[in-house]
Tab-separated table of C-alpha atoms in Angstrom:
chain	number	residue	atom	x	y	z
A	710	LYS	CA	25.450	0.052	52.058
A	711	MET	CA	28.688	-0.581	49.971
A	712	VAL	CA	29.041	-4.090	48.626
A	713	PRO	CA	32.771	-5.044	48.856
A	714	SER	CA	32.612	-7.101	45.698
A	715	LEU	CA	35.589	-5.418	44.019
A	716	ARG	CA	38.880	-6.323	45.657
A	717	ARG	CA	41.681	-3.818	45.479
A	718	ASP	CA	44.404	-2.832	47.953
A	719	THR	CA	44.619	0.806	49.165
A	720	SER	CA	47.525	1.714	46.896
A	721	ARG	CA	45.673	0.587	43.811
A	722	ALA	CA	42.502	2.248	44.892
A	723	MET	CA	44.224	5.583	45.266
A	724	ALA	CA	46.244	5.355	41.998
A	725	PRO	CA	43.375	6.749	39.823
A	726	PHE	CA	42.922	9.799	42.105
A	727	LEU	CA	46.710	10.576	41.978
A	728	VAL	CA	46.891	10.111	38.171
A	729	LEU	CA	43.767	12.171	37.594
A	730	GLY	CA	45.012	14.878	40.039
A	731	MET	CA	48.258	15.262	38.096
A	732	ALA	CA	46.312	15.320	34.759
A	733	SER	CA	44.107	18.042	36.096
A	734	LEU	CA	47.097	20.158	37.064
A	735	LEU	CA	48.619	19.574	33.722
A	736	ALA	CA	45.428	20.524	31.912
A	737	PHE	CA	45.189	23.665	33.968
A	738	ALA	CA	48.764	24.588	33.184
A	739	CYS	CA	48.097	24.012	29.468
A	740	VAL	CA	45.187	26.412	29.633
A	741	LEU	CA	47.254	29.123	31.371
A	742	ALA	CA	49.913	28.651	28.789
A	743	GLY	CA	47.549	28.653	25.849
A	744	ARG	CA	45.418	31.617	26.750
A	745	SER	CA	46.565	35.186	27.383
A	746	SER	CA	43.128	36.348	28.304
A	747	GLY	CA	39.597	35.078	28.917
A	748	ASN	CA	37.820	33.695	31.939
A	749	LEU	CA	38.247	30.172	33.272
A	750	SER	CA	35.228	28.287	34.783
A	751	ALA	CA	35.050	28.743	38.544
A	752	THR	CA	33.176	25.408	38.854
A	753	PRO	CA	35.257	23.130	41.050
A	754	THR	CA	36.162	19.705	39.949
A	755	ARG	CA	33.897	17.212	41.794
A	756	VAL	CA	35.688	14.618	43.818
A	757	VAL	CA	33.745	11.807	45.452
A	758	SER	CA	35.232	10.518	48.830
A	759	PRO	CA	36.258	6.770	48.835
A	760	ASN	CA	33.979	6.647	51.932
A	761	PHE	CA	30.924	8.008	50.090
A	762	SER	CA	28.607	5.068	49.831
A	763	VAL	CA	25.835	5.844	47.417
A	764	VAL	CA	25.451	8.303	44.594
A	765	LYS	CA	21.871	9.620	44.556
A	766	GLY	CA	20.168	10.321	41.298
A	767	GLY	CA	22.460	8.355	39.159
A	768	ALA	CA	21.686	10.325	35.989
A	769	GLY	CA	23.566	13.368	37.513
A	770	ARG	CA	26.952	14.883	36.715
A	771	LEU	CA	29.239	12.173	38.232
A	772	GLY	CA	31.507	11.801	35.208
A	773	GLY	CA	33.728	8.945	36.458
A	774	VAL	CA	35.345	7.458	39.499
A	775	GLY	CA	35.714	10.396	41.845
A	776	TYR	CA	36.279	12.826	38.921
A	777	ARG	CA	34.386	14.930	36.482
A	778	PRO	CA	36.422	16.436	33.633
A	779	GLN	CA	35.422	20.060	33.084
A	780	SER	CA	34.968	20.922	29.363
A	781	SER	CA	35.543	24.573	30.218
A	782	LEU	CA	39.252	23.710	30.977
A	783	LEU	CA	39.914	22.409	27.554
A	784	VAL	CA	41.810	24.648	25.117
A	785	GLU	CA	39.817	25.746	22.217
A	786	ARG	CA	41.629	24.828	19.108
A	787	ASN	CA	42.583	26.715	15.885
A	788	THR	CA	39.689	26.729	13.463
A	789	GLN	CA	41.516	28.094	10.340
A	790	GLY	CA	40.839	25.593	7.643
A	791	LYS	CA	42.236	22.495	9.355
A	792	PHE	CA	40.000	22.345	12.366
A	793	ARG	CA	36.308	23.035	12.792
A	794	SER	CA	35.006	23.282	16.397
A	795	LEU	CA	32.077	21.028	16.949
A	796	GLY	CA	31.429	21.491	20.667
A	797	LYS	CA	29.601	24.541	21.946
A	798	ARG	CA	32.034	24.582	24.990
A	799	GLY	CA	35.066	24.365	22.737
A	800	GLY	CA	36.054	20.948	23.775
A	801	MET	CA	35.964	19.181	20.453
A	802	SER	CA	37.300	19.661	17.048
A	803	VAL	CA	37.735	17.669	13.772
A	804	VAL	CA	40.937	17.064	11.979
A	805	ARG	CA	39.924	16.835	8.292
A	806	ALA	CA	41.484	14.521	5.743
A	807	THR	CA	42.945	16.081	2.617
A	808	ASN	CA	40.302	14.715	0.405
A	809	GLU	CA	37.448	15.903	2.709
A	810	ILE	CA	35.440	19.124	2.728
A	811	PRO	CA	32.946	20.435	5.186
A	812	ALA	CA	29.263	20.559	3.931
A	813	ASN	CA	27.346	21.988	6.862
A	814	ASP	CA	24.853	24.207	5.159
A	815	PRO	CA	21.504	23.616	6.741
A	816	ALA	CA	19.873	23.445	3.386
A	817	ASP	CA	21.885	20.320	2.516
A	818	GLN	CA	21.018	18.448	5.751
A	819	ASP	CA	18.894	15.781	4.104
A	820	LYS	CA	20.490	15.751	0.622
A	821	SER	CA	21.737	12.447	-0.588
A	822	LEU	CA	25.505	11.680	-0.114
A	823	LEU	CA	25.566	9.083	-2.940
A	824	PRO	CA	27.881	9.900	-5.781
A	825	GLN	CA	25.990	10.106	-9.135
A	826	ASP	CA	28.758	8.602	-11.357
A	827	VAL	CA	28.554	4.901	-10.150
A	828	GLN	CA	27.728	2.637	-12.956
A	829	PHE	CA	27.559	-0.649	-11.059
A	830	GLY	CA	25.347	-2.219	-8.455
A	831	VAL	CA	21.517	-1.791	-8.146
A	832	PRO	CA	20.822	2.001	-7.732
A	833	GLU	CA	17.313	1.392	-6.307
A	834	ILE	CA	18.671	-0.753	-3.358
A	835	ARG	CA	21.399	1.651	-2.232
A	836	GLU	CA	19.074	4.783	-2.690
A	837	LYS	CA	16.454	3.214	-0.571
A	838	PHE	CA	18.890	2.006	2.090
A	839	GLU	CA	20.538	5.380	2.328
A	840	LYS	CA	17.120	6.976	3.067
A	841	VAL	CA	16.471	4.313	5.621
A	842	LEU	CA	19.804	5.075	7.434
A	843	MET	CA	19.315	8.812	7.261
A	844	LYS	CA	15.886	8.596	8.843
A	845	ALA	CA	17.063	6.098	11.523
A	846	GLN	CA	19.895	8.509	12.412
A	847	ASP	CA	17.449	11.337	12.790
A	848	ASP	CA	14.947	9.336	14.821
A	849	ILE	CA	17.610	7.830	17.148
A	850	CYS	CA	19.292	11.163	17.802
A	851	ALA	CA	15.923	12.695	18.579
A	852	ALA	CA	15.126	9.840	20.942
A	853	ILE	CA	18.558	10.145	22.797
A	854	GLU	CA	18.236	13.942	23.167
A	855	GLU	CA	14.704	13.576	24.469
A	856	LEU	CA	15.693	11.064	27.048
A	857	ASP	CA	18.894	12.987	28.075
A	858	GLY	CA	16.913	16.202	28.528
A	859	GLU	CA	19.914	18.328	28.395
A	860	ALA	CA	22.810	17.579	25.847
A	861	LYS	CA	22.369	17.940	22.178
A	862	PHE	CA	24.124	16.186	19.360
A	863	GLU	CA	26.758	18.225	17.358
A	864	GLN	CA	26.897	17.399	13.712
A	865	ASP	CA	29.725	17.389	11.260
A	866	ARG	CA	28.518	16.850	7.695
A	867	TRP	CA	31.296	16.240	5.177
A	868	LEU	CA	31.888	15.262	1.586
A	869	LYS	CA	34.742	13.370	0.008
A	870	THR	CA	36.292	14.847	-3.115
A	871	THR	CA	36.535	11.173	-4.512
A	872	GLY	CA	32.725	10.813	-3.926
A	873	GLY	CA	30.456	10.123	-0.952
A	874	GLY	CA	30.411	11.647	2.435
A	875	GLY	CA	28.787	11.438	5.748
A	876	ARG	CA	26.963	12.892	8.813
A	877	SER	CA	28.755	12.346	12.060
A	878	ARG	CA	26.957	13.256	15.316
A	879	VAL	CA	28.425	13.215	18.737
A	880	LEU	CA	26.848	14.022	22.119
A	881	MET	CA	29.101	14.298	25.217
A	882	GLU	CA	28.690	15.181	28.872
A	883	GLY	CA	24.992	14.887	28.983
A	884	LYS	CA	22.811	14.359	31.945
A	885	VAL	CA	21.941	10.716	31.088
A	886	PHE	CA	24.564	9.931	28.396
A	887	GLU	CA	28.256	10.285	29.128
A	888	LYS	CA	29.038	9.954	25.357
A	889	ALA	CA	26.998	9.012	22.296
A	890	GLY	CA	28.164	8.800	18.632
A	891	ILE	CA	26.084	8.075	15.671
A	892	ASN	CA	27.914	8.131	12.305
A	893	LEU	CA	26.432	7.789	8.887
A	894	SER	CA	28.938	7.315	6.027
A	895	VAL	CA	28.670	6.791	2.269
A	896	LEU	CA	32.001	5.643	0.860
A	897	LYS	CA	33.333	5.172	-2.704
A	898	GLY	CA	36.623	3.445	-3.222
A	899	ALA	CA	38.409	0.198	-4.082
A	900	LEU	CA	38.871	-2.998	-2.146
A	901	PRO	CA	41.491	-5.876	-2.676
A	902	LYS	CA	40.192	-8.532	-4.978
A	903	GLU	CA	41.038	-11.040	-2.206
A	904	PHE	CA	38.744	-9.250	0.256
A	905	VAL	CA	35.784	-9.155	-2.114
A	906	GLU	CA	36.043	-12.767	-3.457
A	907	LYS	CA	35.394	-13.916	0.152
A	908	ARG	CA	31.855	-12.758	-0.383
A	909	GLY	CA	31.363	-13.947	-3.840
A	910	GLU	CA	32.982	-14.766	-7.184
A	911	VAL	CA	34.874	-11.908	-8.678
A	912	LYS	CA	35.284	-12.036	-12.438
A	913	GLY	CA	37.431	-9.729	-14.643
A	914	TYR	CA	40.145	-8.972	-11.983
A	915	GLU	CA	43.590	-10.442	-11.454
A	916	ASP	CA	45.074	-11.213	-8.117
A	917	GLY	CA	46.376	-8.079	-6.449
A	918	GLU	CA	44.032	-5.790	-8.379
A	919	LYS	CA	41.437	-3.700	-6.495
A	920	VAL	CA	37.762	-3.737	-7.214
A	921	PRO	CA	35.716	-0.446	-7.146
A	922	TYR	CA	32.943	-0.385	-4.586
A	923	ILE	CA	30.367	1.872	-3.035
A	924	GLY	CA	29.325	1.303	0.592
A	925	MET	CA	27.267	2.771	3.188
A	926	GLY	CA	26.614	2.277	6.863
A	927	LEU	CA	25.070	3.638	10.120
A	928	SER	CA	26.976	2.864	13.260
A	929	ALA	CA	26.466	4.048	16.857
A	930	VAL	CA	27.734	3.574	20.294
A	931	LEU	CA	25.756	4.879	23.312
A	932	HIS	CA	27.504	5.173	26.673
A	933	PRO	CA	25.023	6.134	29.562
A	934	ARG	CA	26.468	7.505	32.903
A	935	ASN	CA	24.718	5.160	35.198
A	936	PRO	CA	26.460	1.751	35.634
A	937	PHE	CA	22.979	0.056	35.670
A	938	ALA	CA	22.079	1.487	32.262
A	939	PRO	CA	23.873	-0.553	29.507
A	940	THR	CA	25.995	0.479	26.608
A	941	MET	CA	24.554	-0.286	23.336
A	942	HIS	CA	26.118	-0.595	19.806
A	943	PHE	CA	24.689	-1.149	16.248
A	944	ASN	CA	26.048	-1.015	12.819
A	945	TYR	CA	24.056	-1.670	9.575
A	946	ARG	CA	25.732	-1.581	6.185
A	947	LEU	CA	25.532	-2.339	2.428
A	948	PHE	CA	28.420	-2.825	-0.052
A	949	GLN	CA	28.050	-3.034	-3.857
A	950	THR	CA	31.141	-3.690	-6.056
A	951	GLU	CA	31.863	-3.400	-9.757
A	952	SER	CA	32.465	-7.114	-9.923
A	953	GLY	CA	28.812	-7.865	-9.141
A	954	VAL	CA	29.405	-9.054	-5.598
A	955	TRP	CA	27.212	-7.192	-3.023
A	956	TRP	CA	26.415	-7.793	0.615
A	957	PHE	CA	24.446	-6.509	3.676
A	958	GLY	CA	25.662	-6.816	7.201
A	959	GLY	CA	25.475	-5.516	10.765
A	960	GLY	CA	23.508	-5.970	13.893
A	961	THR	CA	22.777	-4.596	17.464
A	962	ASP	CA	24.367	-5.737	20.713
A	963	ILE	CA	24.099	-4.637	24.378
A	964	THR	CA	26.860	-4.404	26.984
A	965	PRO	CA	25.603	-4.041	30.601
A	966	SER	CA	27.767	-3.956	33.590
A	967	TYR	CA	25.054	-5.699	35.638
A	968	ILE	CA	22.553	-8.311	34.641
A	969	ASP	CA	18.850	-7.475	34.710
A	970	LYS	CA	17.080	-10.514	33.364
A	971	ASP	CA	13.988	-8.499	32.395
A	972	ASP	CA	16.174	-6.131	30.493
A	973	MET	CA	17.770	-8.909	28.534
A	974	SER	CA	14.519	-10.681	27.791
A	975	HIS	CA	13.237	-7.405	26.400
A	976	PHE	CA	16.208	-6.542	24.287
A	977	HIS	CA	16.665	-10.056	22.854
A	978	GLY	CA	12.898	-10.428	22.453
A	979	ILE	CA	12.593	-7.333	20.252
A	980	HIS	CA	15.195	-8.649	17.990
A	981	LYS	CA	13.717	-12.170	17.802
A	982	GLU	CA	10.470	-10.656	16.747
A	983	VAL	CA	12.163	-8.693	13.941
A	984	CYS	CA	14.135	-11.871	12.897
A	985	ASP	CA	11.016	-14.163	12.926
A	986	LYS	CA	9.108	-11.809	10.766
A	987	HIS	CA	11.606	-12.432	7.997
A	988	ASP	CA	13.064	-15.905	8.617
A	989	PRO	CA	12.434	-18.209	11.590
A	990	ASN	CA	16.083	-19.243	11.552
A	991	PHE	CA	17.517	-15.741	11.618
A	992	TYR	CA	17.473	-15.095	15.473
A	993	ALA	CA	19.221	-18.325	16.455
A	994	ARG	CA	21.684	-17.875	13.742
A	995	PHE	CA	22.417	-14.276	14.337
A	996	LYS	CA	22.415	-14.465	18.043
A	997	LYS	CA	24.974	-17.312	17.858
A	998	TRP	CA	26.974	-15.108	15.397
A	999	ALA	CA	27.042	-12.271	17.850
A	1000	ASP	CA	28.112	-14.456	20.766
A	1001	GLU	CA	31.021	-15.734	18.659
A	1002	TYR	CA	32.031	-12.428	17.055
A	1003	PHE	CA	32.117	-10.085	20.202
A	1004	VAL	CA	34.736	-12.203	21.895
A	1005	ILE	CA	37.793	-10.511	23.537
A	1006	GLN	CA	39.949	-13.450	22.569
A	1007	HIS	CA	42.803	-12.655	24.890
A	1008	ARG	CA	40.357	-12.467	27.790
A	1009	LYS	CA	38.292	-15.458	26.811
A	1010	GLU	CA	35.137	-13.434	27.368
A	1011	THR	CA	32.578	-11.570	25.348
A	1012	ARG	CA	32.341	-7.882	25.285
A	1013	GLY	CA	28.694	-7.881	26.341
A	1014	LEU	CA	25.576	-9.925	26.427
A	1015	GLY	CA	24.995	-10.224	22.729
A	1016	GLY	CA	22.156	-9.388	20.413
A	1017	ILE	CA	22.237	-10.051	16.687
A	1018	PHE	CA	25.057	-9.878	14.216
A	1019	SER	CA	25.478	-10.834	10.594
A	1020	ASP	CA	27.817	-10.053	7.710
A	1021	ASP	CA	28.299	-10.941	4.099
A	1022	MET	CA	24.603	-11.526	3.626
A	1023	ASN	CA	23.726	-12.067	-0.039
A	1024	ASP	CA	22.003	-15.485	0.097
A	1025	ARG	CA	18.681	-14.151	-1.086
A	1026	ASP	CA	17.064	-11.346	-3.086
A	1027	PRO	CA	18.419	-8.025	-2.116
A	1028	LYS	CA	14.954	-6.642	-1.594
A	1029	GLU	CA	14.218	-9.135	1.110
A	1030	LEU	CA	17.411	-8.282	2.896
A	1031	LEU	CA	16.693	-4.596	2.487
A	1032	SER	CA	13.434	-5.163	4.300
A	1033	PHE	CA	14.979	-7.120	7.061
A	1034	TYR	CA	17.832	-4.639	7.719
A	1035	THR	CA	15.277	-1.759	7.542
A	1036	ASP	CA	13.292	-3.357	10.328
A	1037	ALA	CA	16.439	-4.214	12.274
A	1038	VAL	CA	17.753	-0.733	12.298
A	1039	ASN	CA	14.306	0.629	13.232
A	1040	SER	CA	14.112	-1.678	16.229
A	1041	VAL	CA	16.926	0.134	18.040
A	1042	ILE	CA	14.721	2.647	19.775
A	1043	PRO	CA	12.113	0.243	21.078
A	1044	ALA	CA	14.848	-2.337	22.187
A	1045	TYR	CA	17.091	0.020	23.995
A	1046	ILE	CA	15.546	3.337	25.106
A	1047	PRO	CA	13.050	1.782	27.715
A	1048	ILE	CA	16.116	0.039	29.419
A	1049	VAL	CA	17.942	3.245	29.828
A	1050	LYS	CA	14.841	5.113	30.951
A	1051	LYS	CA	14.332	2.439	33.580
A	1052	HIS	CA	17.811	2.644	35.043
A	1053	MET	CA	19.064	6.272	34.423
A	1054	ASN	CA	18.132	7.450	37.881
A	1055	ASP	CA	19.238	4.268	39.733
A	1056	ASP	CA	21.446	4.907	42.803
A	1057	PHE	CA	24.874	3.374	42.604
A	1058	THR	CA	28.149	3.240	44.623
A	1059	PRO	CA	31.594	4.407	43.618
A	1060	GLN	CA	32.612	0.651	43.477
A	1061	GLN	CA	29.774	-0.016	40.939
A	1062	LYS	CA	30.989	3.024	38.953
A	1063	GLU	CA	34.480	1.566	39.035
A	1064	TRP	CA	33.231	-1.810	37.680
A	1065	GLN	CA	31.608	-0.039	34.813
A	1066	GLY	CA	35.030	1.624	34.068
A	1067	ILE	CA	36.684	-1.958	34.129
A	1068	ARG	CA	33.956	-3.139	31.657
A	1069	ARG	CA	34.486	-0.112	29.383
A	1070	GLY	CA	38.113	-0.907	29.386
A	1071	ARG	CA	37.177	-4.290	27.946
A	1072	TYR	CA	35.182	-2.453	25.475
A	1073	VAL	CA	38.107	-0.515	24.269
A	1074	GLU	CA	40.194	-3.632	23.994
A	1075	PHE	CA	37.622	-5.348	21.669
A	1076	ASN	CA	37.207	-2.362	19.437
A	1077	LEU	CA	40.760	-1.684	18.880
A	1078	LEU	CA	41.885	-5.239	18.458
A	1079	TYR	CA	39.086	-7.183	16.906
A	1080	ASP	CA	36.269	-4.931	15.526
A	1081	ARG	CA	35.977	-5.293	11.708
A	1082	GLY	CA	34.526	-1.819	11.232
A	1083	THR	CA	37.405	-0.275	13.267
A	1084	ILE	CA	40.072	-2.302	11.377
A	1085	PHE	CA	38.465	-1.616	8.060
A	1086	GLY	CA	38.291	2.194	8.631
A	1087	LEU	CA	41.945	2.375	9.803
A	1088	LYS	CA	43.193	0.312	6.861
A	1089	GLN	CA	41.174	2.446	4.365
A	1090	ALA	CA	42.790	5.554	5.912
A	1091	LEU	CA	39.463	7.093	6.845
A	1092	ASN	CA	38.925	9.746	9.515
A	1093	THR	CA	40.392	8.538	12.758
A	1094	GLU	CA	38.266	10.579	14.989
A	1095	ARG	CA	35.055	9.056	13.468
A	1096	ILE	CA	36.556	5.522	13.529
A	1097	LEU	CA	37.385	5.885	17.224
A	1098	MET	CA	34.171	7.708	18.396
A	1099	SER	CA	32.782	4.399	19.611
A	1100	LEU	CA	35.306	4.421	22.502
A	1101	PRO	CA	33.956	5.506	25.908
A	1102	LEU	CA	34.825	8.896	27.419
A	1103	LEU	CA	36.205	7.212	30.508
A	1104	ALA	CA	37.615	3.695	30.962
A	1105	ARG	CA	39.571	1.778	33.578
A	1106	TRP	CA	42.338	-0.746	33.894
A	1107	GLU	CA	43.582	-2.336	37.128
A	1108	TYR	CA	46.330	-4.852	37.422
A	1109	ASP	CA	45.182	-8.384	38.069
A	1110	PHE	CA	41.621	-7.327	38.767
A	1111	GLN	CA	39.420	-9.810	40.488
A	1112	VAL	CA	35.718	-9.927	41.509
A	1113	GLU	CA	34.322	-11.424	44.712
A	1114	GLU	CA	32.752	-14.929	44.293
A	1115	GLY	CA	29.065	-14.754	44.469
A	1116	SER	CA	28.767	-11.019	43.673
A	1117	PRO	CA	26.692	-9.411	40.913
A	1118	GLU	CA	30.038	-8.713	39.067
A	1119	ALA	CA	30.942	-12.362	39.260
A	1120	ASP	CA	27.518	-13.259	37.903
A	1121	ILE	CA	27.875	-11.106	34.742
A	1122	LEU	CA	31.446	-12.062	34.321
A	1123	ASP	CA	30.256	-15.748	34.124
A	1124	ALA	CA	27.748	-14.607	31.513
A	1125	PHE	CA	30.589	-13.046	29.559
A	1126	GLN	CA	32.610	-16.188	29.704
A	1127	ASN	CA	29.505	-18.548	29.143
A	1128	PRO	CA	26.942	-16.911	26.879
A	1129	ARG	CA	23.370	-17.501	27.932
A	1130	GLU	CA	19.963	-17.714	26.293
A	1131	TRP	CA	17.650	-14.797	27.138
A	1132	VAL	CA	14.377	-15.762	25.307
A	1133	PRO	CA	12.937	-19.136	24.726
A	1134	ALA	CA	13.563	-20.560	21.340
A	1135	SER	CA	9.779	-20.858	20.748
A	1136	ALA	CA	9.032	-17.261	22.071
């Protein structure tokens, strides 16, 4: 039975079908224009009738609201130097920056990305943290692939001519995951003195000068297909500067479309255990920080249902913080994977899929307007594709969208507007 909790008139309900239909025709025309030979997939685009009430086996191939984009219809791009195809089906490619070179030899897979000419900071701390992040990336990718059972991550390993590099991994159009991106970056550059001195005293630099730094981070956003399986994001990072100022930061947060209290208790409970192991004040402090950071200010609501978040952490011995952030990034799998496994085959209606699209639109708004990592990457002129890989494959905007009072959508919207506690303070 369809729950009429999403109010739209007929013209607005039909608008996505009309737009997507036109986009499909345009994509098909582009293929015909761009290919003089070759076979096109005969697989028909799957359209769900507005009267179709329940989608069975929610982990299936329903790619959006009544529409599943077909990767086989995308034009395979030129790979001569500037582009390197990532996707097996020719649907993705990477535009390289001028100071970036590919480094995809399998023999180099686990080699350190740290530049060896850095004479500042504590080498032991950054070397250990890089190994932690590399292993976490491997473990999380393996867990995602195992759960999905079909799609595999495509990797782009790259080096900067100025020092540093990264391993970018993207999974798309899986059985369980619509899109998943996990990016490891090691960066060497310079930051404005004014930026660094917000984190500590900067000596030996005048206003307007830039301070050399080395930084690293592992970031990920995982977007499942099923609207009852939540999106999850994490980012963990370390910066060291020539001025002596250093800091750790990051956290993990969850963005469901529907509330499952047991899920939230599990997710927050895992992170409280990690925090309590290192400092009994961490969870309350970092949970509040997440609730205040992940706010879509123009909507007056949070992006999701929180988690933990921290930044500019240098208030104790770096080895203590290294230990905490190691445990935090290693908690991603036990905190998140069981939730997706629980919901990946839940039945759902087209309206519930539409609501997921609305919430993913909110996700896009936060990431483009307020997310520190996105803003930092764009200002540093880093690779745009990697910076924006956190965005969902599909999102939705409707004019003056409202939810029905008393509906599950209204319940979670209230939680977005009024952050809740999910585990007892003494738990």
